[in-house]
Each structure stands twice: as structure tokens, then as C-alpha cells.
Amino acid sequence: MTVEIFDINEETRPAVSVTKAAAAHLLKQVQGKGMSAVRLSVKESGCTGYSYVMEEVNAPRDGDITVTACAGLTLFIDAVSLPYLRNTELDMVQQGVNNNLQFNNPNVSVACGCGESFDIEGP
């Protein structure tokens, strides 16, 4: 006999969330390029395993999950990348005189020292 546990909150939360500051920044970037949405995925890269990929797009690819963020921003999440991205928050943070887009990803188990790549414990 097996027991499956479901987290009701997991099903009602968006796969990825975006703070107001990050949404405003991303929306400006997308609109500046004549696009309407951001597509998020991961790719094998770097010394640790994976890196984030962000693309300005007008439409999802087959299988993408659509998330409507604040400020009218639309995100398309690559379904294959979802285990690496689930519950990630995109935030715009100020570091010194610079503003940087930051991925607050609770799934990351190890990240490289330069911050360019990450890995999670089994997808």
C-alpha cells in the first residue's frame, strides 16, 4: 500500500511568482522589444549544472504553463523546467548603485561561487 500526500496550497500557488518591482522591470524590457511575455526555462550550463534562461516572446511553446504576474506581466514556464523553477520568486534587488533581477529559488541545493549556475536535489 502506498500513501500519496497532496499539498493543496501547492496546487493554488503560481509556479513562479514575481514581485512588483521585478514585474515592472520585466514588463518594460518586454515592451521595449515589442514582445508581450517572458518565457522562463533552465538549461544545462556552468560548473554546477543548470542556469536560468529568460526570453522575451509573444506566445508560449507547446506545453508551456502560463502564469499571470502582477502589473500585467505574463510568464510562460517551460514544463520540463518546472521542477527546477517551482515556487521561485523573481525579485528586483538593489545592490550598491545597481538593480539586479534575482531568482529566489527554494529548490536550489547547491550554487556555484560565481552565481551563474545551480543544481537541485533530483527533479
PDB file of C-alpha atoms in Angstrom:
ATOM      1  CA  MET A   1       0.000   0.000   0.000  1.00  0.00           C
ATOM      2  CA  THR A   2       1.234   3.496  -0.792  1.00  0.00           C
ATOM      3  CA  VAL A   3       0.148   6.816   0.545  1.00  0.00           C
ATOM      4  CA  GLU A   4       0.186   9.980  -1.542  1.00  0.00           C
ATOM      5  CA  ILE A   5       0.281  13.355   0.155  1.00  0.00           C
ATOM      6  CA  PHE A   6      -1.077  16.397  -1.619  1.00  0.00           C
ATOM      7  CA  ASP A   7      -0.341  19.977  -0.671  1.00  0.00           C
ATOM      8  CA  ILE A   8      -3.491  21.915  -1.535  1.00  0.00           C
ATOM      9  CA  ASN A   9      -1.552  25.178  -1.364  1.00  0.00           C
ATOM     10  CA  GLU A  10       0.935  23.809  -3.922  1.00  0.00           C
ATOM     11  CA  GLU A  11      -1.870  23.491  -6.462  1.00  0.00           C
ATOM     12  CA  THR A  12      -3.238  27.000  -5.892  1.00  0.00           C
ATOM     13  CA  ARG A  13       0.094  28.862  -5.808  1.00  0.00           C
ATOM     14  CA  PRO A  14       1.542  30.079  -9.095  1.00  0.00           C
ATOM     15  CA  ALA A  15       4.522  28.030 -10.288  1.00  0.00           C
ATOM     16  CA  VAL A  16       6.652  31.184 -10.205  1.00  0.00           C
ATOM     17  CA  SER A  17       5.904  34.490  -8.504  1.00  0.00           C
ATOM     18  CA  VAL A  18       7.160  37.965  -9.372  1.00  0.00           C
ATOM     19  CA  THR A  19       7.468  40.955  -7.055  1.00  0.00           C
ATOM     20  CA  LYS A  20       6.004  44.278  -8.187  1.00  0.00           C
ATOM     21  CA  ALA A  21       9.479  45.722  -8.765  1.00  0.00           C
ATOM     22  CA  ALA A  22      10.589  42.754 -10.879  1.00  0.00           C
ATOM     23  CA  ALA A  23       7.315  42.725 -12.839  1.00  0.00           C
ATOM     24  CA  ALA A  24       7.651  46.428 -13.663  1.00  0.00           C
ATOM     25  CA  HIS A  25      11.238  45.901 -14.829  1.00  0.00           C
ATOM     26  CA  LEU A  26      10.415  42.834 -16.924  1.00  0.00           C
ATOM     27  CA  LEU A  27       7.338  44.441 -18.459  1.00  0.00           C
ATOM     28  CA  LYS A  28       9.433  47.443 -19.522  1.00  0.00           C
ATOM     29  CA  GLN A  29      12.040  45.125 -21.074  1.00  0.00           C
ATOM     30  CA  VAL A  30       9.432  43.050 -22.905  1.00  0.00           C
ATOM     31  CA  GLN A  31       7.509  46.013 -24.252  1.00  0.00           C
ATOM     32  CA  GLY A  32      10.743  47.723 -25.310  1.00  0.00           C
ATOM     33  CA  LYS A  33      11.433  44.779 -27.601  1.00  0.00           C
ATOM     34  CA  GLY A  34       7.893  44.714 -28.997  1.00  0.00           C
ATOM     35  CA  MET A  35       7.047  41.468 -27.200  1.00  0.00           C
ATOM     36  CA  SER A  36       4.284  40.609 -24.757  1.00  0.00           C
ATOM     37  CA  ALA A  37       5.615  37.998 -22.305  1.00  0.00           C
ATOM     38  CA  VAL A  38       8.651  36.389 -20.688  1.00  0.00           C
ATOM     39  CA  ARG A  39       9.442  32.697 -21.085  1.00  0.00           C
ATOM     40  CA  LEU A  40      11.414  31.010 -18.287  1.00  0.00           C
ATOM     41  CA  SER A  41      13.326  27.773 -18.565  1.00  0.00           C
ATOM     42  CA  VAL A  42      16.605  26.225 -17.465  1.00  0.00           C
ATOM     43  CA  LYS A  43      19.457  24.770 -19.487  1.00  0.00           C
ATOM     44  CA  GLU A  44      22.453  22.647 -18.627  1.00  0.00           C
ATOM     45  CA  SER A  45      25.290  25.078 -18.047  1.00  0.00           C
ATOM     46  CA  GLY A  46      28.115  26.094 -15.773  1.00  0.00           C
ATOM     47  CA  CYS A  47      30.085  24.187 -13.213  1.00  0.00           C
ATOM     48  CA  THR A  48      27.106  23.312 -11.012  1.00  0.00           C
ATOM     49  CA  GLY A  49      24.595  22.051 -13.555  1.00  0.00           C
ATOM     50  CA  TYR A  50      21.887  24.487 -14.719  1.00  0.00           C
ATOM     51  CA  SER A  51      21.317  28.148 -15.461  1.00  0.00           C
ATOM     52  CA  TYR A  52      18.181  30.222 -15.909  1.00  0.00           C
ATOM     53  CA  VAL A  53      17.024  31.216 -19.385  1.00  0.00           C
ATOM     54  CA  MET A  54      14.752  34.213 -19.904  1.00  0.00           C
ATOM     55  CA  GLU A  55      13.372  35.081 -23.325  1.00  0.00           C
ATOM     56  CA  GLU A  56      11.068  37.847 -24.497  1.00  0.00           C
ATOM     57  CA  VAL A  57       8.294  36.175 -26.514  1.00  0.00           C
ATOM     58  CA  ASN A  58       4.804  36.752 -27.897  1.00  0.00           C
ATOM     59  CA  ALA A  59       3.433  33.237 -27.456  1.00  0.00           C
ATOM     60  CA  PRO A  60       4.063  30.100 -25.404  1.00  0.00           C
ATOM     61  CA  ARG A  61       5.660  26.967 -26.798  1.00  0.00           C
ATOM     62  CA  ASP A  62       3.768  23.676 -26.710  1.00  0.00           C
ATOM     63  CA  GLY A  63       3.400  22.511 -23.123  1.00  0.00           C
ATOM     64  CA  ASP A  64       4.333  25.833 -21.501  1.00  0.00           C
ATOM     65  CA  ILE A  65       2.482  26.824 -18.336  1.00  0.00           C
ATOM     66  CA  THR A  66       1.048  30.336 -18.317  1.00  0.00           C
ATOM     67  CA  VAL A  67       1.348  32.482 -15.188  1.00  0.00           C
ATOM     68  CA  THR A  68      -0.178  35.942 -14.959  1.00  0.00           C
ATOM     69  CA  ALA A  69       2.003  38.056 -12.691  1.00  0.00           C
ATOM     70  CA  CYS A  70       1.299  41.496 -11.265  1.00  0.00           C
ATOM     71  CA  ALA A  71       1.459  44.672 -13.366  1.00  0.00           C
ATOM     72  CA  GLY A  72       0.054  42.801 -16.381  1.00  0.00           C
ATOM     73  CA  LEU A  73       3.153  40.668 -16.934  1.00  0.00           C
ATOM     74  CA  THR A  74       2.639  37.226 -18.471  1.00  0.00           C
ATOM     75  CA  LEU A  75       5.139  34.420 -17.862  1.00  0.00           C
ATOM     76  CA  PHE A  76       5.399  31.212 -19.832  1.00  0.00           C
ATOM     77  CA  ILE A  77       7.142  28.450 -17.875  1.00  0.00           C
ATOM     78  CA  ASP A  78       8.754  25.564 -19.734  1.00  0.00           C
ATOM     79  CA  ALA A  79       7.030  22.443 -18.386  1.00  0.00           C
ATOM     80  CA  VAL A  80      10.250  20.389 -18.466  1.00  0.00           C
ATOM     81  CA  SER A  81      11.970  23.086 -16.382  1.00  0.00           C
ATOM     82  CA  LEU A  82       9.131  23.346 -13.855  1.00  0.00           C
ATOM     83  CA  PRO A  83      10.738  21.038 -11.238  1.00  0.00           C
ATOM     84  CA  TYR A  84      13.727  23.396 -11.206  1.00  0.00           C
ATOM     85  CA  LEU A  85      11.591  26.559 -11.051  1.00  0.00           C
ATOM     86  CA  ARG A  86       8.571  25.688  -8.884  1.00  0.00           C
ATOM     87  CA  ASN A  87       7.981  28.232  -6.089  1.00  0.00           C
ATOM     88  CA  THR A  88      10.746  30.520  -7.356  1.00  0.00           C
ATOM     89  CA  GLU A  89      10.257  34.231  -6.741  1.00  0.00           C
ATOM     90  CA  LEU A  90      11.711  36.771  -9.158  1.00  0.00           C
ATOM     91  CA  ASP A  91      12.710  39.965  -7.386  1.00  0.00           C
ATOM     92  CA  MET A  92      14.484  43.171  -8.305  1.00  0.00           C
ATOM     93  CA  VAL A  93      17.057  43.946  -5.615  1.00  0.00           C
ATOM     94  CA  GLN A  94      19.348  46.913  -5.178  1.00  0.00           C
ATOM     95  CA  GLN A  95      22.999  46.052  -4.633  1.00  0.00           C
ATOM     96  CA  GLY A  96      25.016  49.213  -4.203  1.00  0.00           C
ATOM     97  CA  VAL A  97      24.073  51.512  -7.072  1.00  0.00           C
ATOM     98  CA  ASN A  98      22.846  48.637  -9.275  1.00  0.00           C
ATOM     99  CA  ASN A  99      19.477  46.929  -9.540  1.00  0.00           C
ATOM    100  CA  ASN A 100      19.640  43.207 -10.291  1.00  0.00           C
ATOM    101  CA  LEU A 101      16.998  40.628 -11.117  1.00  0.00           C
ATOM    102  CA  GLN A 102      17.292  37.871  -8.540  1.00  0.00           C
ATOM    103  CA  PHE A 103      15.894  34.327  -8.598  1.00  0.00           C
ATOM    104  CA  ASN A 104      14.876  33.305  -5.062  1.00  0.00           C
ATOM    105  CA  ASN A 105      14.627  29.586  -5.725  1.00  0.00           C
ATOM    106  CA  PRO A 106      13.906  27.337  -2.713  1.00  0.00           C
ATOM    107  CA  ASN A 107      14.752  24.231  -4.777  1.00  0.00           C
ATOM    108  CA  VAL A 108      18.449  25.063  -5.153  1.00  0.00           C
ATOM    109  CA  SER A 109      20.637  22.660  -3.210  1.00  0.00           C
ATOM    110  CA  VAL A 110      23.984  23.959  -4.479  1.00  0.00           C
ATOM    111  CA  ALA A 111      25.111  27.033  -6.434  1.00  0.00           C
ATOM    112  CA  CYS A 112      28.457  27.864  -7.958  1.00  0.00           C
ATOM    113  CA  GLY A 113      30.603  30.573  -6.416  1.00  0.00           C
ATOM    114  CA  CYS A 114      30.103  32.993  -9.318  1.00  0.00           C
ATOM    115  CA  GLY A 115      26.298  32.655  -9.104  1.00  0.00           C
ATOM    116  CA  GLU A 116      25.864  31.621 -12.741  1.00  0.00           C
ATOM    117  CA  SER A 117      24.682  28.050 -12.233  1.00  0.00           C
ATOM    118  CA  PHE A 118      22.824  25.887  -9.732  1.00  0.00           C
ATOM    119  CA  ASP A 119      21.505  22.401  -9.129  1.00  0.00           C
ATOM    120  CA  ILE A 120      18.630  20.878  -7.200  1.00  0.00           C
ATOM    121  CA  GLU A 121      18.281  17.545  -5.479  1.00  0.00           C
ATOM    122  CA  GLY A 122      16.695  15.239  -8.066  1.00  0.00           C
ATOM    123  CA  PRO A 123      13.909  16.841 -10.139  1.00  0.00           C
TER     124      PRO A 123
END
